[in-house]
Amino acid sequence: MVKENIPCSIGELGQKLESVKEPFMKHVGHVKHHFHATRLLKENLQEQEIFIHIDFSKNYTAKHSEEVQSMHLGASKKYIILHTGFIYRNQGKPIGFCTIFDNLQHNPPVI
């Protein structure tokens, strides 16, 4: 997202805020419900159940510890994707994990 100055009057600003208020509040309600439902699931796990919470992937560019100048001038670099998450059980602390992929596709089978 890029910040942008948009000149307008106080009235125009009020109209714009009013037009986005309802969708924003609906979004906030969905987020609150999601967090509440997630917390309830984690707190009420049975002995044989686990809850796996996986974060969205993070894309990174691989960098060599000693790169030659040609690498800085547009040579193709290797990209990796990290998926981080936690496994929750009904007892004990959550177990953190991270998977590393060099496949940059973002379709469901990859994730």
PDB file of C-alpha atoms in Angstrom, residues 15-91:
ATOM      1  CA  GLN A  15     -18.788  11.154   3.162  1.00  0.00           C
ATOM      2  CA  LYS A  16     -15.871   8.885   2.309  1.00  0.00           C
ATOM      3  CA  LEU A  17     -15.512   7.722   5.926  1.00  0.00           C
ATOM      4  CA  GLU A  18     -19.244   7.058   6.117  1.00  0.00           C
ATOM      5  CA  SER A  19     -19.115   4.971   2.911  1.00  0.00           C
ATOM      6  CA  VAL A  20     -16.359   2.673   4.236  1.00  0.00           C
ATOM      7  CA  LYS A  21     -17.543   2.450   7.867  1.00  0.00           C
ATOM      8  CA  GLU A  22     -20.036  -0.406   7.448  1.00  0.00           C
ATOM      9  CA  PRO A  23     -17.745  -2.730   5.409  1.00  0.00           C
ATOM     10  CA  PHE A  24     -14.887  -2.028   7.827  1.00  0.00           C
ATOM     11  CA  MET A  25     -16.995  -2.770  10.913  1.00  0.00           C
ATOM     12  CA  LYS A  26     -18.258  -5.970   9.267  1.00  0.00           C
ATOM     13  CA  HIS A  27     -14.624  -6.988   8.684  1.00  0.00           C
ATOM     14  CA  VAL A  28     -13.736  -6.220  12.326  1.00  0.00           C
ATOM     15  CA  GLY A  29     -16.662  -8.389  13.443  1.00  0.00           C
ATOM     16  CA  HIS A  30     -15.462 -11.295  11.294  1.00  0.00           C
ATOM     17  CA  VAL A  31     -11.924 -10.994  12.702  1.00  0.00           C
ATOM     18  CA  LYS A  32     -13.184 -10.926  16.308  1.00  0.00           C
ATOM     19  CA  HIS A  33     -15.389 -13.966  15.669  1.00  0.00           C
ATOM     20  CA  HIS A  34     -12.479 -15.821  14.041  1.00  0.00           C
ATOM     21  CA  PHE A  35     -10.137 -15.156  16.987  1.00  0.00           C
ATOM     22  CA  HIS A  36     -12.823 -16.155  19.508  1.00  0.00           C
ATOM     23  CA  ALA A  37     -13.645 -19.399  17.655  1.00  0.00           C
ATOM     24  CA  THR A  38      -9.950 -20.247  17.286  1.00  0.00           C
ATOM     25  CA  ARG A  39      -9.323 -19.709  20.998  1.00  0.00           C
ATOM     26  CA  LEU A  40     -12.300 -21.918  21.917  1.00  0.00           C
ATOM     27  CA  LEU A  41     -11.077 -24.707  19.638  1.00  0.00           C
ATOM     28  CA  LYS A  42      -7.568 -24.606  21.120  1.00  0.00           C
ATOM     29  CA  GLU A  43      -8.851 -24.518  24.714  1.00  0.00           C
ATOM     30  CA  ASN A  44     -11.233 -27.466  24.235  1.00  0.00           C
ATOM     31  CA  LEU A  45      -9.068 -29.999  22.411  1.00  0.00           C
ATOM     32  CA  GLN A  46      -9.642 -33.641  23.305  1.00  0.00           C
ATOM     33  CA  GLU A  47      -6.763 -36.026  24.095  1.00  0.00           C
ATOM     34  CA  GLN A  48      -6.590 -37.410  20.532  1.00  0.00           C
ATOM     35  CA  GLU A  49      -6.983 -34.023  18.780  1.00  0.00           C
ATOM     36  CA  ILE A  50      -4.519 -31.396  17.602  1.00  0.00           C
ATOM     37  CA  PHE A  51      -5.014 -27.907  16.183  1.00  0.00           C
ATOM     38  CA  ILE A  52      -2.580 -26.810  13.468  1.00  0.00           C
ATOM     39  CA  HIS A  53      -2.300 -23.071  12.854  1.00  0.00           C
ATOM     40  CA  ILE A  54      -0.286 -22.223   9.731  1.00  0.00           C
ATOM     41  CA  ASP A  55       0.615 -18.653   8.857  1.00  0.00           C
ATOM     42  CA  PHE A  56       0.579 -17.324   5.314  1.00  0.00           C
ATOM     43  CA  SER A  57       3.801 -17.963   3.453  1.00  0.00           C
ATOM     44  CA  LYS A  58       6.705 -15.547   3.483  1.00  0.00           C
ATOM     45  CA  ASN A  59       8.776 -15.172   0.310  1.00  0.00           C
ATOM     46  CA  TYR A  60      12.495 -14.523   0.575  1.00  0.00           C
ATOM     47  CA  THR A  61      15.360 -14.047  -1.821  1.00  0.00           C
ATOM     48  CA  ALA A  62      18.339 -16.263  -1.102  1.00  0.00           C
ATOM     49  CA  LYS A  63      21.633 -14.429  -0.759  1.00  0.00           C
ATOM     50  CA  HIS A  64      25.116 -15.891  -0.775  1.00  0.00           C
ATOM     51  CA  SER A  65      27.441 -14.826   2.007  1.00  0.00           C
ATOM     52  CA  GLU A  66      30.031 -13.742  -0.566  1.00  0.00           C
ATOM     53  CA  GLU A  67      28.333 -12.642  -3.778  1.00  0.00           C
ATOM     54  CA  VAL A  68      30.211 -11.608  -6.876  1.00  0.00           C
ATOM     55  CA  GLN A  69      29.299  -8.293  -8.454  1.00  0.00           C
ATOM     56  CA  SER A  70      27.335  -9.919 -11.291  1.00  0.00           C
ATOM     57  CA  MET A  71      24.796 -11.186  -8.737  1.00  0.00           C
ATOM     58  CA  HIS A  72      24.015  -7.579  -7.790  1.00  0.00           C
ATOM     59  CA  LEU A  73      23.549  -6.551 -11.407  1.00  0.00           C
ATOM     60  CA  GLY A  74      20.445  -8.540 -12.283  1.00  0.00           C
ATOM     61  CA  ALA A  75      21.453 -12.186 -12.256  1.00  0.00           C
ATOM     62  CA  SER A  76      18.581 -14.453 -11.285  1.00  0.00           C
ATOM     63  CA  LYS A  77      18.534 -15.232  -7.588  1.00  0.00           C
ATOM     64  CA  LYS A  78      17.008 -18.211  -5.821  1.00  0.00           C
ATOM     65  CA  TYR A  79      13.724 -17.627  -3.991  1.00  0.00           C
ATOM     66  CA  ILE A  80      12.403 -19.615  -1.067  1.00  0.00           C
ATOM     67  CA  ILE A  81       9.076 -19.701   0.737  1.00  0.00           C
ATOM     68  CA  LEU A  82       8.695 -20.216   4.483  1.00  0.00           C
ATOM     69  CA  HIS A  83       5.458 -21.532   6.003  1.00  0.00           C
ATOM     70  CA  THR A  84       5.448 -21.077   9.773  1.00  0.00           C
ATOM     71  CA  GLY A  85       2.996 -22.514  12.224  1.00  0.00           C
ATOM     72  CA  PHE A  86       2.170 -24.033  15.596  1.00  0.00           C
ATOM     73  CA  ILE A  87       0.711 -27.364  16.639  1.00  0.00           C
ATOM     74  CA  TYR A  88      -1.543 -27.171  19.698  1.00  0.00           C
ATOM     75  CA  ARG A  89      -2.415 -30.178  21.883  1.00  0.00           C
ATOM     76  CA  ASN A  90      -4.725 -30.391  24.865  1.00  0.00           C
ATOM     77  CA  GLN A  91      -1.682 -30.505  27.183  1.00  0.00           C
TER      78      GLN A  91
END
